Short mmCIF file of C-alpha atoms and ligand atoms in Angstrom, two decimals:
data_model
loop_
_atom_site.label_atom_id
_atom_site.label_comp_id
_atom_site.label_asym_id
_atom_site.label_seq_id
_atom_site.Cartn_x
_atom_site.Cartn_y
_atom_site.Cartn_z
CA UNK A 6 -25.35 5.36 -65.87
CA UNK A 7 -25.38 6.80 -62.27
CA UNK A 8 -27.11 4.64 -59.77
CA UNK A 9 -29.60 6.45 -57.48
CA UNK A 10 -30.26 4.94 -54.00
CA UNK A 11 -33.10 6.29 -51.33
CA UNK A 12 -32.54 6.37 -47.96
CA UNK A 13 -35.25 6.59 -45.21
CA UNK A 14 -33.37 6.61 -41.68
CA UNK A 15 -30.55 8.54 -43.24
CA UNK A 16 -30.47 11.13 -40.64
CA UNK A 17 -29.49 8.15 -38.08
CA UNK A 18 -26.09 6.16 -37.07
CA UNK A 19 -26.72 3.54 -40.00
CA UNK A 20 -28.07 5.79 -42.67
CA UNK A 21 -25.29 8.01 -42.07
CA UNK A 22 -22.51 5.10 -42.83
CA UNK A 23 -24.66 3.74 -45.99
CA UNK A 24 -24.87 7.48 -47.59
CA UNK A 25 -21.24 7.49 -46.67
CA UNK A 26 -20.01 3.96 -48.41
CA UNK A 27 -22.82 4.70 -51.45
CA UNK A 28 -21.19 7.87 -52.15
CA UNK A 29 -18.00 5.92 -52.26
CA UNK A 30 -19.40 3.71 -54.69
CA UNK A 31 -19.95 6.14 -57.14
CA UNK A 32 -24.17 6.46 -55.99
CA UNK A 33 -26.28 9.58 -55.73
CA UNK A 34 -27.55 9.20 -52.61
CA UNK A 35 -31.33 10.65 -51.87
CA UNK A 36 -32.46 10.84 -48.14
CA UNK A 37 -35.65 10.78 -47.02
CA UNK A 38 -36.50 12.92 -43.92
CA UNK A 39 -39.56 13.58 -41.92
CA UNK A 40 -40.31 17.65 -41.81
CA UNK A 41 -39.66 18.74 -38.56
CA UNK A 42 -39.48 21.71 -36.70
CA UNK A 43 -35.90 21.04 -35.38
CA UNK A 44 -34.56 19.12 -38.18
CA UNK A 45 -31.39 17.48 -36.81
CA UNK A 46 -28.32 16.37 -39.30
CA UNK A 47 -25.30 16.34 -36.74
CA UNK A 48 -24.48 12.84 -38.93
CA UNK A 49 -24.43 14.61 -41.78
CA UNK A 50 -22.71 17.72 -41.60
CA UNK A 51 -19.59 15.79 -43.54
CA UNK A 52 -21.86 14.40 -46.21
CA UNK A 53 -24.52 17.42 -46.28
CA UNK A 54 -23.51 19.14 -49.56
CA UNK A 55 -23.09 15.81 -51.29
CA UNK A 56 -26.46 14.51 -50.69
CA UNK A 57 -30.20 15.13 -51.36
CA UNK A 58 -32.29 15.39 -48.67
CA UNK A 59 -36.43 15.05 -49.29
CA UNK A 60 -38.81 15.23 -47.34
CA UNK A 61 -41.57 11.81 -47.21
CA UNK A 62 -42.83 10.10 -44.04
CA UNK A 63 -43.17 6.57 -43.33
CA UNK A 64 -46.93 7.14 -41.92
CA UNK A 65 -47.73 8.74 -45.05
CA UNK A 66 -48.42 6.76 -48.20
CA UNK A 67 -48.79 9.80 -51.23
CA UNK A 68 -45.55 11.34 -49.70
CA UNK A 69 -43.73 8.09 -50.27
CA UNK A 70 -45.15 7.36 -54.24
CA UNK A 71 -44.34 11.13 -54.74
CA UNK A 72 -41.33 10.67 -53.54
CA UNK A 73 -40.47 8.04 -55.31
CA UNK A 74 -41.59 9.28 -58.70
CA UNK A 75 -39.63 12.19 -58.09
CA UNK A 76 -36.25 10.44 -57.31
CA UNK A 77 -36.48 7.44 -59.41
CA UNK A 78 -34.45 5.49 -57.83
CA UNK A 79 -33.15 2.31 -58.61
CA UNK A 80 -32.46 1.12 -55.03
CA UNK A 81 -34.32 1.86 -52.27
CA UNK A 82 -32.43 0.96 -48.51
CA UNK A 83 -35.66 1.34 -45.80
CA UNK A 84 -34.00 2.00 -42.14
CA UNK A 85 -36.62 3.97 -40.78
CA UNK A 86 -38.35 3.45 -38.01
CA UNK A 87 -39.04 3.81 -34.25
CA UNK A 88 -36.17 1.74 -33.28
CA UNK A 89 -35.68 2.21 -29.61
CA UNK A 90 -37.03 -1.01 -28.21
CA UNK A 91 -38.09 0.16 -24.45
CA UNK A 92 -40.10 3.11 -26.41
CA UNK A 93 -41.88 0.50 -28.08
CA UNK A 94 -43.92 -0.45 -24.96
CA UNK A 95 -44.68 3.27 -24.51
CA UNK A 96 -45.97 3.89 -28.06
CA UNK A 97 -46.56 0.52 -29.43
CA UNK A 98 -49.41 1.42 -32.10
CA UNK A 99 -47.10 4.26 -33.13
CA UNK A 100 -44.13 1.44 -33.38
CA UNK A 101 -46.58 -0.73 -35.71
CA UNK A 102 -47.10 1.80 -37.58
CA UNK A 103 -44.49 2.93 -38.92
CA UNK A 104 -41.98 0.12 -38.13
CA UNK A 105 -44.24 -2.88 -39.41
CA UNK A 106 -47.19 -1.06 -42.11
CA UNK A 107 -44.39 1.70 -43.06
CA UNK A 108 -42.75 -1.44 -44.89
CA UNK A 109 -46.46 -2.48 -46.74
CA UNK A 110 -46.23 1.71 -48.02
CA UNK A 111 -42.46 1.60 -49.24
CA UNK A 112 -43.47 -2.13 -51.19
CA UNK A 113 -47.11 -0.47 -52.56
CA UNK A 114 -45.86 2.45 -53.53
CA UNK A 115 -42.80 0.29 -55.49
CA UNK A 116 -45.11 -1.71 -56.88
CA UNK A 117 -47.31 1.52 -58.22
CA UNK A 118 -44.30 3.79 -59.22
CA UNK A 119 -41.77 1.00 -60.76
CA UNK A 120 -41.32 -2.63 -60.08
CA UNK A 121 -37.94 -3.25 -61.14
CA UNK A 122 -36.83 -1.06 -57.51
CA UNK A 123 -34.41 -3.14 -55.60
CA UNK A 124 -35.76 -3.13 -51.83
CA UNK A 125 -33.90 -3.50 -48.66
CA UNK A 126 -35.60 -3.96 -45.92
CA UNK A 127 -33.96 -3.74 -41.86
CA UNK A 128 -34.83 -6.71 -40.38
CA UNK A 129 -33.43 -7.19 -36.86
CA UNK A 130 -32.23 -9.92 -34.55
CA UNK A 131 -35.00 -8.68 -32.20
CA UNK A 132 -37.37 -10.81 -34.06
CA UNK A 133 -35.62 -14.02 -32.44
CA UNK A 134 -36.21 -12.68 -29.26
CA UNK A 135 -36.77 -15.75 -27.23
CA UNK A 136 -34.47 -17.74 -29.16
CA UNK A 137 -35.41 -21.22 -30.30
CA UNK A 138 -31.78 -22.41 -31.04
CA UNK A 139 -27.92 -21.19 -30.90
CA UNK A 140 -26.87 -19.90 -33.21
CA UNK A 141 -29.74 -17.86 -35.14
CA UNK A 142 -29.76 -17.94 -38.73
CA UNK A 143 -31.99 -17.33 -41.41
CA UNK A 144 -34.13 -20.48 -40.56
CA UNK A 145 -34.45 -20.42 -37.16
CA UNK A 146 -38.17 -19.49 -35.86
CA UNK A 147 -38.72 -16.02 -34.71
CA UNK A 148 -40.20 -15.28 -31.01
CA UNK A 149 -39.95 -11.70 -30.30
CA UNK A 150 -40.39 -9.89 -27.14
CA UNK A 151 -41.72 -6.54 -27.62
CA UNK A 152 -43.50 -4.60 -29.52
CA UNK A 153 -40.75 -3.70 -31.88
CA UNK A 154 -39.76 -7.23 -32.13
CA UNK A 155 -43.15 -7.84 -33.35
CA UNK A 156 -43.31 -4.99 -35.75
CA UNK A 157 -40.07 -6.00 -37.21
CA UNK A 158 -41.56 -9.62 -37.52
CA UNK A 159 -44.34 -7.84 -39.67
CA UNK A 160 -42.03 -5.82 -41.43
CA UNK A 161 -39.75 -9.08 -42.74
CA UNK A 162 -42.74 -11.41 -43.77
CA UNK A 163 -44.52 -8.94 -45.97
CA UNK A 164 -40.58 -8.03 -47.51
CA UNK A 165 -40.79 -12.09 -48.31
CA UNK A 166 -44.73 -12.16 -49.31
CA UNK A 167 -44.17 -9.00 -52.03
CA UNK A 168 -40.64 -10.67 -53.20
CA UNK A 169 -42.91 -13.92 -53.48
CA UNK A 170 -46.33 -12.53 -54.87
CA UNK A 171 -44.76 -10.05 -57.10
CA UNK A 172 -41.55 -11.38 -58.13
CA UNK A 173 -40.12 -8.20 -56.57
CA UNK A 174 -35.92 -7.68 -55.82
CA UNK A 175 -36.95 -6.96 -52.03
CA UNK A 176 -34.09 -8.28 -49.33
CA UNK A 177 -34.26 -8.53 -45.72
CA UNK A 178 -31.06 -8.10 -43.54
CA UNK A 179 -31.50 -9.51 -40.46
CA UNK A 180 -29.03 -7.66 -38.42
CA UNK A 181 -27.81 -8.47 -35.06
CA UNK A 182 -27.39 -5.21 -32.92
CA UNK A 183 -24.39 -2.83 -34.91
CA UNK A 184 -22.50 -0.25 -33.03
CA UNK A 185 -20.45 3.43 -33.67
CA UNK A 186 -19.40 6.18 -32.14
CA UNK A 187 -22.53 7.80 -34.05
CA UNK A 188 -24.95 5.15 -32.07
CA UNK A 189 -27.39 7.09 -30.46
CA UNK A 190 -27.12 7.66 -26.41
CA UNK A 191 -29.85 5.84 -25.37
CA UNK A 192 -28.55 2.48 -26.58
CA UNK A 193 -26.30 0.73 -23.87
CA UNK A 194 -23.01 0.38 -25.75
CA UNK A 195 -23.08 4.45 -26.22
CA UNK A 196 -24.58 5.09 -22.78
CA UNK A 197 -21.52 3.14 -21.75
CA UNK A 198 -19.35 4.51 -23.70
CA UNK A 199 -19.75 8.19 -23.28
CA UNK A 200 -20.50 7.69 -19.35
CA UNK A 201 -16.51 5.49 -19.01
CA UNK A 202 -15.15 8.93 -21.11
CA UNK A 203 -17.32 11.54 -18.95
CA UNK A 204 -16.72 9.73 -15.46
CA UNK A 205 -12.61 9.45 -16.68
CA UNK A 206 -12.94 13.22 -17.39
CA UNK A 207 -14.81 14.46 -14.31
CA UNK A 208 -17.88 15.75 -15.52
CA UNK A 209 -20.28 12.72 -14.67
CA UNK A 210 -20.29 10.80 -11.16
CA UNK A 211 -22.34 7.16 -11.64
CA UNK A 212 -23.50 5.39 -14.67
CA UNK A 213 -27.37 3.64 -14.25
CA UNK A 214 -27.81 0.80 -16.17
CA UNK A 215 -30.84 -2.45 -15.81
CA UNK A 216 -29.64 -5.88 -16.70
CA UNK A 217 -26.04 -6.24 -16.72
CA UNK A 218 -26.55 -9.92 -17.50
CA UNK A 219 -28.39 -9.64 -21.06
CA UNK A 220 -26.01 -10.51 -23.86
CA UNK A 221 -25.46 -9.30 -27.34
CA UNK A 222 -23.67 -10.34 -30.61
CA UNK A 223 -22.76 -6.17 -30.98
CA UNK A 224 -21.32 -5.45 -34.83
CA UNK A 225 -19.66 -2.50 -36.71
CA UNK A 226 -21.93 -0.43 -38.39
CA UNK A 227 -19.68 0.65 -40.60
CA UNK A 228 -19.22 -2.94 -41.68
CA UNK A 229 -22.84 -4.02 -41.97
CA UNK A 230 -23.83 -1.54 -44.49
CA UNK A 231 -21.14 -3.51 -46.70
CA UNK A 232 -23.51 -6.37 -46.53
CA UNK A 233 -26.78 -4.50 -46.84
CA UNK A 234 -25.13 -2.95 -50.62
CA UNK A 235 -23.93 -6.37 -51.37
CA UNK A 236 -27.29 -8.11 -51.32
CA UNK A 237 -28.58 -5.64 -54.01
CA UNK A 238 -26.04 -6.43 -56.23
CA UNK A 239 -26.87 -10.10 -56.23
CA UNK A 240 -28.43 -11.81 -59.33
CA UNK A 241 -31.51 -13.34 -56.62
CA UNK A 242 -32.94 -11.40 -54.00
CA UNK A 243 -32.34 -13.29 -50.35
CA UNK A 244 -32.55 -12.47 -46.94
CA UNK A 245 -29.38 -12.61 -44.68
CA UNK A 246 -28.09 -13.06 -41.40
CA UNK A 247 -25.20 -10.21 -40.64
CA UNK A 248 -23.36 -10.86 -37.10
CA UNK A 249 -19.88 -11.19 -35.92
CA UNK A 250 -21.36 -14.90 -34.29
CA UNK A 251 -19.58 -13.69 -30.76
CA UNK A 252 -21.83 -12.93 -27.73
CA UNK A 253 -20.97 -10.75 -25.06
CA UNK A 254 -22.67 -9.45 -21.78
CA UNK A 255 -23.50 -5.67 -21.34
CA UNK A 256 -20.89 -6.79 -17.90
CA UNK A 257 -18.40 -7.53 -20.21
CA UNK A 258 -19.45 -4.41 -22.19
CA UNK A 259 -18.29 -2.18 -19.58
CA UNK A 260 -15.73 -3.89 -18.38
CA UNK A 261 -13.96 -3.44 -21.65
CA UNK A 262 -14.61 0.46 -21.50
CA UNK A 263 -14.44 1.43 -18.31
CA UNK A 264 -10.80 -0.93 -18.46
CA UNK A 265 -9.73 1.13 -21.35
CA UNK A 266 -9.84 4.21 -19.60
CA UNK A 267 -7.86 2.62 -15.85
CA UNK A 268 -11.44 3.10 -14.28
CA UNK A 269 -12.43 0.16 -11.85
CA UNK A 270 -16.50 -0.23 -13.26
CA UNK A 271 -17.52 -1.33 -9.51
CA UNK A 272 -16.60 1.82 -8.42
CA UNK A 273 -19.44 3.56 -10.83
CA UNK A 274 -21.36 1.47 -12.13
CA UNK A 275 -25.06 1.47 -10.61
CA UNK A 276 -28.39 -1.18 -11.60
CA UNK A 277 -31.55 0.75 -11.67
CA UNK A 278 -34.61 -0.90 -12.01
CA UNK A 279 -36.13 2.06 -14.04
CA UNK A 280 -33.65 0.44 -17.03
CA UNK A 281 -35.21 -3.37 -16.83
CA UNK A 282 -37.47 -4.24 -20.00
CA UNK A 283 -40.97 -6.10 -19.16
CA UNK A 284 -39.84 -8.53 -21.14
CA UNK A 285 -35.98 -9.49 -21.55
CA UNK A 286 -34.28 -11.05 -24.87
CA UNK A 287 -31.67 -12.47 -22.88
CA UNK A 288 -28.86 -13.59 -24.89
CA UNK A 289 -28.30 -13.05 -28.97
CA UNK A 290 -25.92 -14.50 -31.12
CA UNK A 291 -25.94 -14.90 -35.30
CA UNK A 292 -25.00 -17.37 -37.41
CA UNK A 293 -23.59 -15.01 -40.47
CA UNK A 294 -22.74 -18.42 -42.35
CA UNK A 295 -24.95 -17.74 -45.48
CA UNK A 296 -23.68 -14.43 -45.82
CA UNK A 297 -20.05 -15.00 -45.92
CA UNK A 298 -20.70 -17.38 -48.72
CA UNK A 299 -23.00 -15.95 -51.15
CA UNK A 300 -22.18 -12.14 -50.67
CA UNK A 301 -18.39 -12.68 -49.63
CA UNK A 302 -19.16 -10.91 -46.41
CA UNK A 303 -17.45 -10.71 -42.87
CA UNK A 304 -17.05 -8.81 -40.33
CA UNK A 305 -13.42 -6.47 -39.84
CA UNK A 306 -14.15 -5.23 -36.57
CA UNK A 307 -14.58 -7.22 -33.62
CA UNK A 308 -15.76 -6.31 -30.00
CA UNK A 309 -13.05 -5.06 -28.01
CA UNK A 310 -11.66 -3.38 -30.89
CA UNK A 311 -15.53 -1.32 -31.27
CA UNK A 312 -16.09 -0.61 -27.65
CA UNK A 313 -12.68 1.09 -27.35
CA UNK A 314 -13.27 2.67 -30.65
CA UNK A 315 -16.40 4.23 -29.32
CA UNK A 316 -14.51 5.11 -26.20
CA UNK A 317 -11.68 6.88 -28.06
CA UNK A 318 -14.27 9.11 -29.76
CA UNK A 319 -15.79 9.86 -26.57
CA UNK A 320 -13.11 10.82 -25.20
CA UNK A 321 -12.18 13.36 -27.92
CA UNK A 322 -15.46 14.68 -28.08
CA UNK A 323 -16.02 15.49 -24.61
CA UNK A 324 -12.99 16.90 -24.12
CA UNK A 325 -13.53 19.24 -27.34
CA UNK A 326 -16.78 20.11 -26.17
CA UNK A 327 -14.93 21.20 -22.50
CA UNK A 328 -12.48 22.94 -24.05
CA UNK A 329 -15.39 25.06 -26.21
CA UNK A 330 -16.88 26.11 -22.46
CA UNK A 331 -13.65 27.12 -21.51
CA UNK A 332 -13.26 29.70 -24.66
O1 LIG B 15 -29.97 -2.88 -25.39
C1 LIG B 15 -29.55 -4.05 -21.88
C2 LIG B 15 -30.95 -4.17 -22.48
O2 LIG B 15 -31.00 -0.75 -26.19
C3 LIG B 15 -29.10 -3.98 -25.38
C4 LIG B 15 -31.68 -1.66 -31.46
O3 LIG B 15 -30.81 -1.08 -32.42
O4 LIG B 15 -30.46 -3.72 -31.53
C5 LIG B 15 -30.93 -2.71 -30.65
O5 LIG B 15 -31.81 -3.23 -29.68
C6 LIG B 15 -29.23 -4.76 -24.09
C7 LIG B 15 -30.68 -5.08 -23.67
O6 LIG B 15 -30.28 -2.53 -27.85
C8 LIG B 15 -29.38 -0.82 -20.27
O7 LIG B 15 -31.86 -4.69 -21.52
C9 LIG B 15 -28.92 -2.88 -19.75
O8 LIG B 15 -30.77 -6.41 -23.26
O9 LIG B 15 -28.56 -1.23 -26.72
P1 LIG B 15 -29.93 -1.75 -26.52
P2 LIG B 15 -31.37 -3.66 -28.21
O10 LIG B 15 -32.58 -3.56 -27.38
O11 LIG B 15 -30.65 -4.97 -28.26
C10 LIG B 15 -31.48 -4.41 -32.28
C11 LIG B 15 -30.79 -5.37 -33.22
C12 LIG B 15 -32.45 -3.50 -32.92
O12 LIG B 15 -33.00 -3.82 -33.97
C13 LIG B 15 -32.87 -2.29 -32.16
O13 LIG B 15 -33.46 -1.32 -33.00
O14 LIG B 15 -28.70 -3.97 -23.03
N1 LIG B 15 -29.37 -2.88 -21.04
N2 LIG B 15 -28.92 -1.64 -19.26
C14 LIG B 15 -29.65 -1.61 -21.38
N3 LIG B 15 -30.11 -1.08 -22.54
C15 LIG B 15 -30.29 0.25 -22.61
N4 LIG B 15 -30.71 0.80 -23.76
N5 LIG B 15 -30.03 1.07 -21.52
C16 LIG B 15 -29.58 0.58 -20.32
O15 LIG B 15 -29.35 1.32 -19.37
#
């Protein structure tokens, strides 16, 4: 029998690599996407005749259950939400909302339309925040430091309380941060990343960035929505750690990009304050132990190897889009 899987954040960097590898597995794959008036699939132009798009919103409890009695699904992957941290001290009830209660509304309406619904839920290294110990793994005690990190906090403990009251197949992945050339621009690996391939080509002068100090244990997307799959298909729902267990400083970050392309960073690279966070996480890294394992799982990409990817693609793209002005 076909497998059906739902995706809520499908129109993002991650959703687009899970519809992707489902599809490859032989899925058919169901998105779920907010009605907009500028509906936006530039992810999924490849992908957009071999998947279902529907419309449900995370703020919006019916949509969801009719939704979900439409599709019938027997996984359900929940990436949604408002996942830009800085934003989150701008719009932090918004951020609760749908990032922390939007997870209570996917588990409700499971538990209304059909209990047997595997669950995935995006948990996020942001919930260690201040970290308690080095590495972080699945046991160590989560501090976060904003709003989002306290949504997602929300949004992993009631994934564990339905799994618990219910006896529900509902998974947390608690990813550490996971890169792509499809990561949005806003996030500093892309920022960097498209600024070292615009600055190289001529058509940007400076790249702004806050702390240059914080460090991250940065991922491959397209590897982490291995392990996200692979924790449905186990016989006992779990919640994971997924890292590469290497930390590295957004320095180091642009070091490796703006190297790639013969460009001395100094010579660009400016702190503004406007980029600082009221409250820092300073330094990540994960402990992926359990993972590798019980679900066989492991990184394939590493971080010099992903910056320069993202740089590569960069490159092409900005030079295709110069060579469109030119026509
Ligand atoms: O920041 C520093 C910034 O915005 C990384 C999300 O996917 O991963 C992501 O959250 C670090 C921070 O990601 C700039 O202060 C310096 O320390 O790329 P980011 P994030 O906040 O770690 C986790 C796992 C998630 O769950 C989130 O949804 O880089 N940084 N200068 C900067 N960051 C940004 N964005 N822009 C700068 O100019």
């Amino acid at each position: 029998m076909t497998q059906r899987a739902l995706v809520t954040g499908v129109t993002g960097q991650v959703g687009a690599y899970l519809a992707d590898f489902l599809l490859g597995k032989g899925y058919e794959v169901y998105g779920m996407i907010r009605r907009s008036a500028n509906e936006e699939f530039e992810r999924l132009e490849h992908l957009r005749d071999r998947i279902h798009l529907e419309h449900g919103d995370l703020l919006d409890e019916m949509s969801i259950v009719n939704l979900i009695e439409k599709v019938r699904p027997h996984e359900i992957y929940n990436l949604a939400a408002q996942t830009f941290v800085p934003t989150s001290w701008l719009q932090p009830v918004l951020t609760g909302d749908c990032t922390a209660l939007g997870v209570t509304r996917f588990l409700e309406a499971i538990r209304k339309v059909d209990e047997s619904i595997r669950f995935y839920q995006a948990s996020s290294s942001e919930m260690f925040g201040a970290v308690q110990e080095e590495p972080q793994s699945e046991t160590t005690p989560f501090y976060p430091r904003s709003p989002y990190g306290v949504a997602k906090v929300y949004g992993h403990w009631i994934t564990v309380n339905y799994r618990e009251s219910y006896d529900m197949f509902a998974c947390s992945g608690i990813l550490f941060n996971h890169e792509s050339p499809l990561r949005g621009k806003d996030f500093v690996t892309r920022k960097i990343s498209d600024a070292a391939a615009r600055i190289k080509l001529g058509v940007q002068k400076k790249l702004k960035l806050g702390n240059l100090d914080a460090q991250r244990d940065w991922g491959y997307a397209g590897d982490y929505v291995r392990a996200m799959w692979l924790m449905l298909q186990q016989d006992e729902p779990d919640d994971y750690v997924i890292a590469t267990g290497e930390s590295h400083s957004v320095r180091e970050c642009v070091e490796v990009a703006f190297g790639h392309v013969d460009l001395d960073w100094n010579d660009y690279v400016e702190v503004d304050s406007q980029f600082l966070r009221p409250a820092e996480v300073h330094r990540l890294r994960g402990d992926a132990g359990k993972a590798r394992e019980k679900l066989g799982w492991q990184p394939e990409v590493h971080f010099t190897e992903l910056i320069t990817m993202m740089v590569d693609a960069d490159l092409e793209r900005v030079r295709f889009e110069l060579e469109s002005d030119d026509e």
